[in-house]
Short mmCIF file of C-alpha atoms in Angstrom, two decimals:
data_model
loop_
_atom_site.label_atom_id
_atom_site.label_comp_id
_atom_site.label_asym_id
_atom_site.label_seq_id
_atom_site.Cartn_x
_atom_site.Cartn_y
_atom_site.Cartn_z
CA MET A 1 17.16 91.46 149.27
CA THR A 2 18.98 92.86 146.23
CA ARG A 3 18.95 95.96 144.11
CA ALA A 4 20.82 97.35 141.13
CA VAL A 5 23.75 99.70 141.56
CA GLY A 6 25.03 101.96 138.81
CA GLU A 7 25.11 100.16 135.50
CA VAL A 8 26.01 96.70 136.72
CA SER A 9 23.72 94.17 135.10
CA GLY A 10 22.47 91.80 137.74
CA PRO A 11 21.65 91.83 141.44
CA VAL A 12 23.81 93.54 144.00
CA VAL A 13 23.65 92.92 147.73
CA GLY A 14 21.26 95.17 149.62
CA PHE A 15 22.66 97.93 151.81
CA ARG A 16 21.05 96.58 154.99
CA GLU A 17 22.50 93.12 154.46
CA ALA A 18 25.92 94.61 153.74
CA PHE A 19 25.71 96.75 156.90
CA ARG A 20 25.05 93.66 159.01
CA PHE A 21 28.04 91.91 157.49
CA TRP A 22 30.44 94.83 157.99
CA LEU A 23 29.34 95.18 161.60
CA LYS A 24 29.87 91.46 162.20
CA LEU A 25 33.27 91.70 160.54
CA GLY A 26 34.28 94.40 162.99
CA PHE A 27 33.72 91.99 165.89
CA ILE A 28 35.50 88.97 164.35
CA SER A 29 38.43 90.65 162.57
CA PHE A 30 41.15 89.22 164.79
CA GLY A 31 44.67 88.29 163.78
CA GLY A 32 46.03 91.48 162.28
CA PRO A 33 45.99 92.13 158.54
CA THR A 34 46.64 88.49 157.62
CA GLY A 35 43.65 87.17 159.51
CA GLN A 36 41.42 90.05 158.48
CA ILE A 37 42.19 89.68 154.78
CA ALA A 38 41.69 85.93 155.10
CA ILE A 39 38.28 86.41 156.70
CA MET A 40 37.18 88.88 154.02
CA HIS A 41 38.40 86.62 151.24
CA SER A 42 36.52 83.66 152.68
CA GLU A 43 33.31 85.61 153.25
CA LEU A 44 33.21 88.02 150.29
CA VAL A 45 34.72 85.90 147.51
CA GLU A 46 33.97 82.31 148.39
CA ARG A 47 30.93 82.14 150.62
CA ARG A 48 28.80 85.16 149.70
CA ARG A 49 30.30 85.76 146.23
CA TRP A 50 29.75 89.49 146.43
CA ILE A 51 32.95 90.17 144.49
CA SER A 52 35.14 88.17 142.10
CA GLU A 53 38.59 86.88 142.96
CA SER A 54 40.39 89.20 140.52
CA ARG A 55 38.49 92.30 141.75
CA PHE A 56 39.33 91.37 145.33
CA LEU A 57 43.04 90.93 144.57
CA HIS A 58 43.13 94.08 142.42
CA ALA A 59 41.71 96.10 145.30
CA LEU A 60 44.07 94.41 147.78
CA ASN A 61 47.08 95.27 145.62
CA TYR A 62 46.14 98.95 145.72
CA CYS A 63 45.55 98.93 149.46
CA MET A 64 48.93 97.29 150.03
CA LEU A 65 50.56 100.34 148.42
CA LEU A 66 48.86 102.84 150.75
CA PRO A 67 49.87 104.11 154.17
CA GLY A 68 47.56 102.84 156.87
CA PRO A 69 45.96 99.48 157.70
CA GLU A 70 45.43 97.65 154.40
CA ALA A 71 42.67 95.36 155.70
CA MET A 72 40.52 98.29 156.86
CA GLN A 73 41.13 100.06 153.57
CA LEU A 74 40.24 96.89 151.65
CA ALA A 75 36.91 96.72 153.49
CA THR A 76 36.32 100.39 152.66
CA TYR A 77 37.16 99.74 149.00
CA VAL A 78 34.74 96.81 148.70
CA GLY A 79 32.02 98.73 150.55
CA TRP A 80 32.52 101.63 148.12
CA LEU A 81 32.30 99.27 145.14
CA LEU A 82 29.03 97.84 146.40
CA HIS A 83 27.28 100.96 147.70
CA ARG A 84 29.21 104.07 146.73
CA THR A 85 30.55 106.49 149.35
CA ALA A 86 27.98 105.49 151.98
CA GLY A 87 28.99 101.85 151.60
CA GLY A 88 32.66 102.69 151.99
CA LEU A 89 32.02 104.80 155.09
CA VAL A 90 29.93 102.06 156.70
CA ALA A 91 32.42 99.31 155.86
CA GLY A 92 35.46 101.21 157.11
CA THR A 93 33.75 102.56 160.22
CA CYS A 94 32.26 99.20 161.23
CA PHE A 95 35.65 97.58 160.73
CA VAL A 96 37.17 99.86 163.37
CA LEU A 97 34.28 100.82 165.68
CA PRO A 98 33.96 97.63 167.78
CA SER A 99 37.68 97.67 168.58
CA VAL A 100 37.43 101.34 169.57
CA PHE A 101 34.96 100.57 172.35
CA ILE A 102 36.63 97.29 173.36
CA LEU A 103 40.06 98.92 173.61
CA LEU A 104 38.62 101.88 175.49
CA GLY A 105 37.27 99.48 178.10
CA LEU A 106 40.48 97.46 178.26
CA SER A 107 42.56 100.64 178.53
CA TYR A 108 40.51 101.80 181.51
CA VAL A 109 40.79 98.39 183.14
CA TYR A 110 44.54 98.46 182.50
CA VAL A 111 45.19 101.80 184.18
CA GLY A 112 42.78 101.00 187.00
CA TYR A 113 43.28 97.30 187.69
CA GLY A 114 46.08 95.92 185.52
CA THR A 115 45.71 93.00 183.09
CA VAL A 116 42.69 90.64 183.19
CA PRO A 117 43.65 86.92 182.81
CA ALA A 118 40.14 85.81 181.82
CA VAL A 119 40.08 88.22 178.88
CA ALA A 120 43.55 87.08 177.80
CA ALA A 121 42.35 83.44 177.89
CA VAL A 122 39.42 84.15 175.58
CA PHE A 123 41.67 85.98 173.14
CA LEU A 124 44.19 83.13 173.18
CA GLY A 125 41.45 80.87 171.84
CA LEU A 126 40.51 83.46 169.23
CA LYS A 127 44.13 83.76 168.10
CA ALA A 128 44.33 79.99 167.56
CA ALA A 129 41.21 80.14 165.40
CA VAL A 130 42.60 83.06 163.40
CA LEU A 131 45.83 81.11 162.80
CA ALA A 132 43.74 78.37 161.17
CA ILE A 133 41.89 80.95 159.05
CA VAL A 134 45.20 82.45 157.91
CA ILE A 135 46.67 79.08 156.91
CA SER A 136 43.54 78.19 154.96
CA ALA A 137 43.51 81.54 153.16
CA THR A 138 47.21 81.38 152.30
CA VAL A 139 46.67 78.09 150.50
CA ARG A 140 43.55 79.28 148.67
CA ILE A 141 44.98 82.60 147.51
CA GLY A 142 48.25 80.95 146.52
CA ARG A 143 46.50 78.40 144.32
CA ARG A 144 44.73 81.12 142.38
CA ALA A 145 47.39 83.81 142.23
CA LEU A 146 50.43 81.64 141.42
CA ARG A 147 49.60 80.33 137.98
CA HIS A 148 53.17 80.27 136.59
CA PRO A 149 56.50 79.07 138.06
CA PHE A 150 57.86 82.61 137.86
CA MET A 151 55.05 83.77 140.14
CA TYR A 152 56.14 81.16 142.68
CA LEU A 153 59.62 82.68 142.52
CA ILE A 154 58.23 86.15 143.22
CA ALA A 155 56.21 84.85 146.17
CA ALA A 156 59.21 82.94 147.54
CA GLY A 157 61.44 85.97 147.06
CA ALA A 158 58.99 88.19 148.96
CA PHE A 159 58.82 85.69 151.82
CA VAL A 160 62.62 85.36 152.10
CA ALA A 161 63.11 89.12 151.84
CA LEU A 162 60.69 89.78 154.68
CA PHE A 163 61.30 86.77 156.95
CA ALA A 164 65.04 86.21 156.59
CA LEU A 165 66.51 89.44 155.24
CA ARG A 166 64.22 91.90 157.07
CA VAL A 167 63.74 93.99 153.94
CA PRO A 168 61.18 96.78 154.56
CA PHE A 169 57.70 95.92 153.39
CA PRO A 170 57.35 98.92 151.00
CA ALA A 171 60.61 97.92 149.28
CA VAL A 172 59.31 94.38 148.73
CA ILE A 173 56.07 95.59 147.17
CA ALA A 174 57.86 98.22 145.07
CA GLY A 175 60.34 95.61 143.85
CA ALA A 176 57.55 93.24 142.85
CA ALA A 177 55.74 96.03 140.99
CA LEU A 178 58.94 96.88 139.10
CA VAL A 179 59.43 93.23 138.13
CA GLY A 180 55.86 93.12 136.82
CA LEU A 181 56.12 96.36 134.86
CA VAL A 182 59.30 95.14 133.17
CA GLY A 183 58.22 91.53 132.77
CA VAL A 184 54.86 92.25 131.15
CA ARG A 185 56.67 93.72 128.13
CA GLY A 186 58.60 90.55 127.41
CA TRP A 187 56.38 87.85 128.84
CA PRO A 188 52.78 89.14 128.78
CA HIS A 189 51.38 85.60 129.18
CA VAL A 190 53.09 85.37 132.58
CA PHE A 191 52.08 88.74 134.01
CA VAL A 192 48.34 88.69 133.59
CA ALA A 193 45.64 89.28 136.18
CA PRO A 194 44.62 86.03 137.91
CA ALA A 195 41.35 84.52 136.81
CA HIS A 196 38.75 84.47 139.53
CA GLY A 197 38.13 81.20 141.25
CA ALA A 198 34.37 81.30 141.57
CA ALA A 199 32.12 79.56 139.10
CA GLY A 200 30.49 82.79 137.96
CA GLY A 201 27.46 84.56 139.35
CA GLU A 202 29.29 87.04 141.56
CA MET A 203 27.36 90.17 142.37
CA LEU A 204 30.33 92.22 141.16
CA PRO A 205 31.79 90.09 138.33
CA ASP A 206 34.80 90.81 136.17
CA GLY A 207 32.93 91.51 132.95
CA GLY A 208 30.15 93.91 132.06
CA PRO A 209 29.97 97.68 132.26
CA ALA A 210 31.51 99.42 135.25
CA PRO A 211 29.21 101.00 137.85
CA GLU A 212 28.79 104.71 137.21
CA HIS A 213 30.31 105.74 140.54
CA THR A 214 33.57 103.89 139.80
CA ARG A 215 34.43 106.06 136.80
CA PRO A 216 37.15 108.67 137.48
CA SER A 217 36.18 112.34 137.50
CA ARG A 218 38.37 115.39 138.11
CA ALA A 219 35.47 117.25 139.76
CA ARG A 220 34.85 114.31 142.10
CA ALA A 221 38.55 114.06 142.97
CA LEU A 222 38.66 117.77 143.85
CA ARG A 223 35.59 117.37 146.07
CA VAL A 224 37.23 114.45 147.91
CA VAL A 225 40.41 116.47 148.47
CA ALA A 226 38.48 119.54 149.70
CA ILE A 227 36.26 117.53 152.08
CA SER A 228 39.22 115.53 153.42
CA LEU A 229 41.22 118.68 154.15
CA ALA A 230 38.23 120.21 155.91
CA LEU A 231 37.74 117.08 158.02
CA TRP A 232 41.37 117.36 159.09
CA LEU A 233 41.79 121.13 159.53
CA VAL A 234 38.51 121.94 161.29
CA PRO A 235 39.02 119.59 164.29
CA VAL A 236 42.65 120.75 164.60
CA ALA A 237 41.50 124.39 164.64
CA ILE A 238 38.82 123.62 167.25
CA LEU A 239 41.38 121.92 169.52
CA ALA A 240 43.81 124.83 169.10
CA ALA A 241 41.12 127.37 169.98
CA TRP A 242 39.81 125.35 172.94
CA ARG A 243 42.99 124.01 174.55
CA GLY A 244 45.85 125.89 172.91
CA ALA A 245 48.68 124.73 170.67
CA GLY A 246 50.74 123.48 173.61
CA ASP A 247 48.05 121.19 175.03
CA VAL A 248 48.38 117.43 174.84
CA LEU A 249 45.13 116.99 172.87
CA PHE A 250 46.26 119.41 170.14
CA ARG A 251 49.70 117.81 170.01
CA GLU A 252 48.03 114.42 169.69
CA ALA A 253 46.05 115.60 166.66
CA VAL A 254 49.20 116.82 164.93
CA PHE A 255 51.31 113.81 165.87
CA PHE A 256 48.80 111.15 164.82
CA SER A 257 48.16 113.00 161.57
CA LYS A 258 51.88 112.63 160.82
CA ALA A 259 51.86 108.98 161.90
CA ALA A 260 48.96 108.24 159.53
CA LEU A 261 51.11 109.37 156.59
CA VAL A 262 54.08 107.10 157.40
CA THR A 263 52.34 103.82 158.28
CA PHE A 264 53.62 102.01 155.19
CA GLY A 265 54.13 98.33 155.87
CA GLY A 266 51.64 97.98 158.69
CA ALA A 267 51.71 98.63 162.40
CA TYR A 268 55.06 96.99 163.11
CA ALA A 269 56.79 99.23 160.57
CA VAL A 270 55.57 102.41 162.29
CA LEU A 271 55.73 101.31 165.94
CA PRO A 272 59.40 102.22 166.43
CA TYR A 273 58.65 105.78 165.29
CA VAL A 274 55.54 106.04 167.47
CA ALA A 275 57.26 104.54 170.50
CA GLN A 276 60.23 106.87 170.23
CA GLN A 277 58.11 109.99 169.84
CA ALA A 278 55.38 109.10 172.37
CA VAL A 279 57.76 107.78 175.04
CA GLU A 280 60.94 109.82 174.65
CA THR A 281 59.84 113.07 173.02
CA HIS A 282 56.35 113.68 174.42
CA GLY A 283 56.48 111.60 177.60
CA TRP A 284 52.91 110.40 177.17
CA LEU A 285 53.62 106.89 178.52
CA THR A 286 56.52 104.65 179.49
CA ALA A 287 58.23 102.00 177.36
CA PRO A 288 56.71 99.09 179.38
CA GLN A 289 53.27 100.67 178.97
CA MET A 290 53.86 100.86 175.21
CA ILE A 291 54.58 97.13 175.14
CA ASP A 292 51.48 96.42 177.23
CA GLY A 293 49.41 98.53 174.84
CA LEU A 294 50.64 96.49 171.90
CA GLY A 295 49.56 93.35 173.73
CA LEU A 296 46.09 94.79 174.34
CA ALA A 297 45.77 95.85 170.70
CA GLU A 298 46.77 92.36 169.55
CA THR A 299 43.94 90.82 171.59
CA THR A 300 41.20 93.01 170.17
CA PRO A 301 39.49 92.83 166.77
CA GLY A 302 40.37 95.45 164.19
CA PRO A 303 43.72 96.73 162.89
CA LEU A 304 46.80 96.33 165.07
CA ILE A 305 47.45 100.04 164.54
CA MET A 306 44.72 100.48 167.17
CA VAL A 307 47.63 100.52 169.60
CA LEU A 308 47.78 104.23 168.75
CA GLN A 309 44.42 104.63 170.50
CA PHE A 310 45.99 103.18 173.65
CA VAL A 311 48.83 105.70 173.32
CA GLY A 312 46.26 108.50 173.02
CA PHE A 313 44.38 107.20 176.06
CA LEU A 314 47.53 107.14 178.21
CA ALA A 315 48.50 110.60 176.96
CA GLY A 316 45.15 111.99 178.08
CA TRP A 317 45.25 110.02 181.33
CA ASN A 318 48.68 111.38 182.28
CA GLN A 319 48.55 114.94 180.91
CA ALA A 320 44.90 116.04 180.51
CA THR A 321 44.10 115.51 184.18
CA ASP A 322 41.96 118.64 184.43
CA LEU A 323 39.28 116.95 182.29
CA GLY A 324 38.91 113.89 184.50
CA LEU A 325 37.92 110.71 182.65
CA ALA A 326 37.03 112.81 179.59
CA GLY A 327 40.76 113.52 179.13
CA PRO A 328 41.86 109.98 178.31
CA VAL A 329 38.66 109.24 176.39
CA LEU A 330 39.16 112.33 174.22
CA GLY A 331 42.82 111.45 173.83
CA ALA A 332 41.92 107.98 172.60
CA LEU A 333 39.26 109.23 170.19
CA ILE A 334 41.54 111.94 168.80
CA ALA A 335 44.26 109.37 168.15
CA THR A 336 41.77 107.08 166.42
CA TYR A 337 40.18 109.82 164.31
CA PHE A 338 43.40 111.28 162.97
CA THR A 339 44.87 107.82 162.36
CA PHE A 340 41.97 106.47 160.32
CA MET A 341 40.39 109.51 158.66
CA PRO A 342 43.08 109.65 155.93
CA CYS A 343 42.35 106.00 155.06
CA PHE A 344 38.95 106.95 153.70
CA ALA A 345 40.51 109.76 151.66
CA TRP A 346 43.01 107.40 149.99
CA ILE A 347 40.21 105.04 148.95
CA PHE A 348 37.63 107.59 147.78
CA LEU A 349 40.30 109.54 145.90
CA GLY A 350 42.24 106.71 144.29
CA ALA A 351 39.82 103.80 143.90
CA PRO A 352 38.07 105.11 140.74
CA TYR A 353 41.44 105.37 138.98
CA VAL A 354 42.41 101.91 140.22
CA GLU A 355 39.17 100.48 138.86
CA ALA A 356 39.77 102.18 135.52
CA SER A 357 43.22 100.54 135.36
CA ARG A 358 41.85 96.99 135.56
CA ARG A 359 42.11 96.59 131.77
CA ASN A 360 45.45 98.37 131.41
CA ALA A 361 47.94 95.66 130.42
CA LEU A 362 51.01 97.45 131.78
CA LEU A 363 49.48 98.20 135.17
CA ALA A 364 47.92 94.74 135.26
CA GLY A 365 51.39 93.28 134.90
CA GLY A 366 52.69 95.28 137.84
CA LEU A 367 49.70 94.39 139.97
CA ALA A 368 49.93 90.70 139.00
CA ALA A 369 53.48 90.64 140.34
CA ILE A 370 52.31 92.40 143.50
CA THR A 371 49.60 89.75 143.87
CA ALA A 372 52.26 87.05 143.77
CA ALA A 373 54.36 88.97 146.30
CA VAL A 374 51.29 89.30 148.52
CA VAL A 375 51.20 85.51 148.81
CA GLY A 376 54.73 85.66 150.21
CA VAL A 377 53.73 88.55 152.48
CA VAL A 378 50.74 86.63 153.81
CA LEU A 379 52.89 83.53 154.32
CA ASN A 380 55.44 85.59 156.24
CA LEU A 381 52.74 87.04 158.47
CA ALA A 382 51.19 83.59 158.91
CA VAL A 383 54.53 82.15 160.08
CA TRP A 384 55.12 85.10 162.37
CA PHE A 385 51.61 84.93 163.77
CA GLY A 386 51.89 81.15 164.25
CA MET A 387 55.08 81.63 166.24
CA GLN A 388 53.39 84.18 168.49
CA VAL A 389 50.45 81.87 169.16
CA ILE A 390 52.15 78.46 169.42
CA THR A 391 55.52 79.50 170.90
CA PRO A 392 54.73 82.75 172.73
CA GLY A 393 57.85 84.67 173.66
CA GLY A 394 59.99 82.19 171.73
CA GLY A 395 59.71 79.71 174.58
CA ARG A 396 58.15 76.26 174.85
CA ILE A 397 55.32 75.10 172.64
CA ASP A 398 51.81 75.91 173.85
CA TRP A 399 50.25 72.52 173.12
CA PHE A 400 46.75 73.75 173.91
CA ALA A 401 47.00 76.57 171.37
CA LEU A 402 48.45 74.15 168.80
CA ALA A 403 45.66 71.61 169.32
CA LEU A 404 43.03 74.34 169.20
CA GLY A 405 44.49 75.72 165.96
CA VAL A 406 44.51 72.28 164.34
CA GLY A 407 40.94 71.67 165.45
CA ALA A 408 39.85 75.04 164.05
CA LEU A 409 41.56 74.24 160.73
CA VAL A 410 39.74 70.90 160.52
CA ALA A 411 36.43 72.59 161.33
CA LEU A 412 37.00 75.13 158.56
CA GLN A 413 38.38 72.82 155.88
CA ARG A 414 36.70 69.50 156.54
CA PHE A 415 33.36 70.45 158.05
CA ARG A 416 32.99 73.90 156.45
CA TRP A 417 32.05 75.67 159.67
CA GLU A 418 31.43 79.39 159.43
CA ILE A 419 34.19 81.64 160.70
CA VAL A 420 32.00 83.13 163.42
CA SER A 421 31.20 79.67 164.80
CA VAL A 422 34.84 78.62 164.77
CA ALA A 423 35.98 81.83 166.46
CA GLY A 424 33.24 81.65 169.10
CA ALA A 425 33.97 78.02 169.94
CA ALA A 426 37.71 78.70 170.14
CA GLY A 427 37.21 81.68 172.46
CA ALA A 428 34.94 79.64 174.73
CA LEU A 429 37.45 76.77 174.86
CA GLY A 430 40.21 79.23 175.72
CA LEU A 431 38.20 80.51 178.68
CA LEU A 432 37.33 76.96 179.84
CA HIS A 433 40.99 75.99 179.65
CA TRP A 434 41.95 78.92 181.87
CA LEU A 435 39.14 78.17 184.34
CA ALA A 436 40.17 74.53 184.55
CA GLY A 437 43.79 75.54 185.23
CA THR A 438 42.64 77.99 187.92
CA TRP A 439 40.47 75.41 189.67
CA LEU A 440 43.20 72.74 189.59
CA ALA A 441 45.92 75.08 190.81
#
């Protein structure tokens, strides 16, 4: 089912079909930002062809510059492109919602019963499948984004800066943008937006008139700012009136609002700040519990920054005891709301201006360099993720995870299995492997 949107000539995916996809994505978006971006690229650009390669990379470049989880914001951006504000809200919410309920359940199991080996076994299989998806996506994006030897140098430089030199992620992206802005003046043929890799026929192609809702408007921008401020201030005022400014739930709202503004570079860049404040300043949980929460967040779909929901749950569990089970549940939901609500504001406020800049040669040069750097960023995350899956804890090689990852890569590349099928089979094999080890022990 298709329908026209704005002034785009041609069919655009129907809202119901898009809703089903975004909901499915929320359940299969394992592997942190690398895996999630890889899954979206495979599904949106290559398989479904809802959006062209250059539009996808242009949106990704913008999301990489924002605080917050870039994969969730990329989904919101594409949803907004396809179906206006409602599409963006559905895409972003569905991206996060499954992990909210899964992590709520795992958090309760954790405080009540400790870790669950069977669940960990399933997620081990899923991680191996995501590793294969990441490797496949790194190769595909690299082939299309690195069209000149200088772009290979930018990608290699980004990888070395992150992997070997431990340069902060925002500095790497800012450096690439500066190189592009300077380079496009002298070598415009080098710093051009990458051509899309599809054979035409995308539902949101590169050419043609822009959809009406993607055109910047000062009145629209002011409305977005006013609504976003209201969505932040009203819940904070309600918590202050209900529980008081010294209560843990109010302090959570303020703290996670601050955290949402400093999450440049992904979850690992902000975790030291969160851990220090939550453990040492507020006393919401212990350092070992913080590490356990990170492990739980890594085994659930959705952004890794979901670990903040676990922090909110433990804060409510330990300090909002008068509310019973509602205390930790409210703590978790407050942490999630104030972490992700600003993400929608960044997209709805900035995306129209980003779309308008697609034909600006100077900005295109900066974004082309960022695209090349993103290849290095993805490669760095792929190597890091591979080390976590295949050599967990830096110890011996997990030969089962390695074999499962290779098998998943073959299924994706050689036999063209769908991502859902690969992920489901890998999770089932992970559980069977654990059961076999338990029976033989």
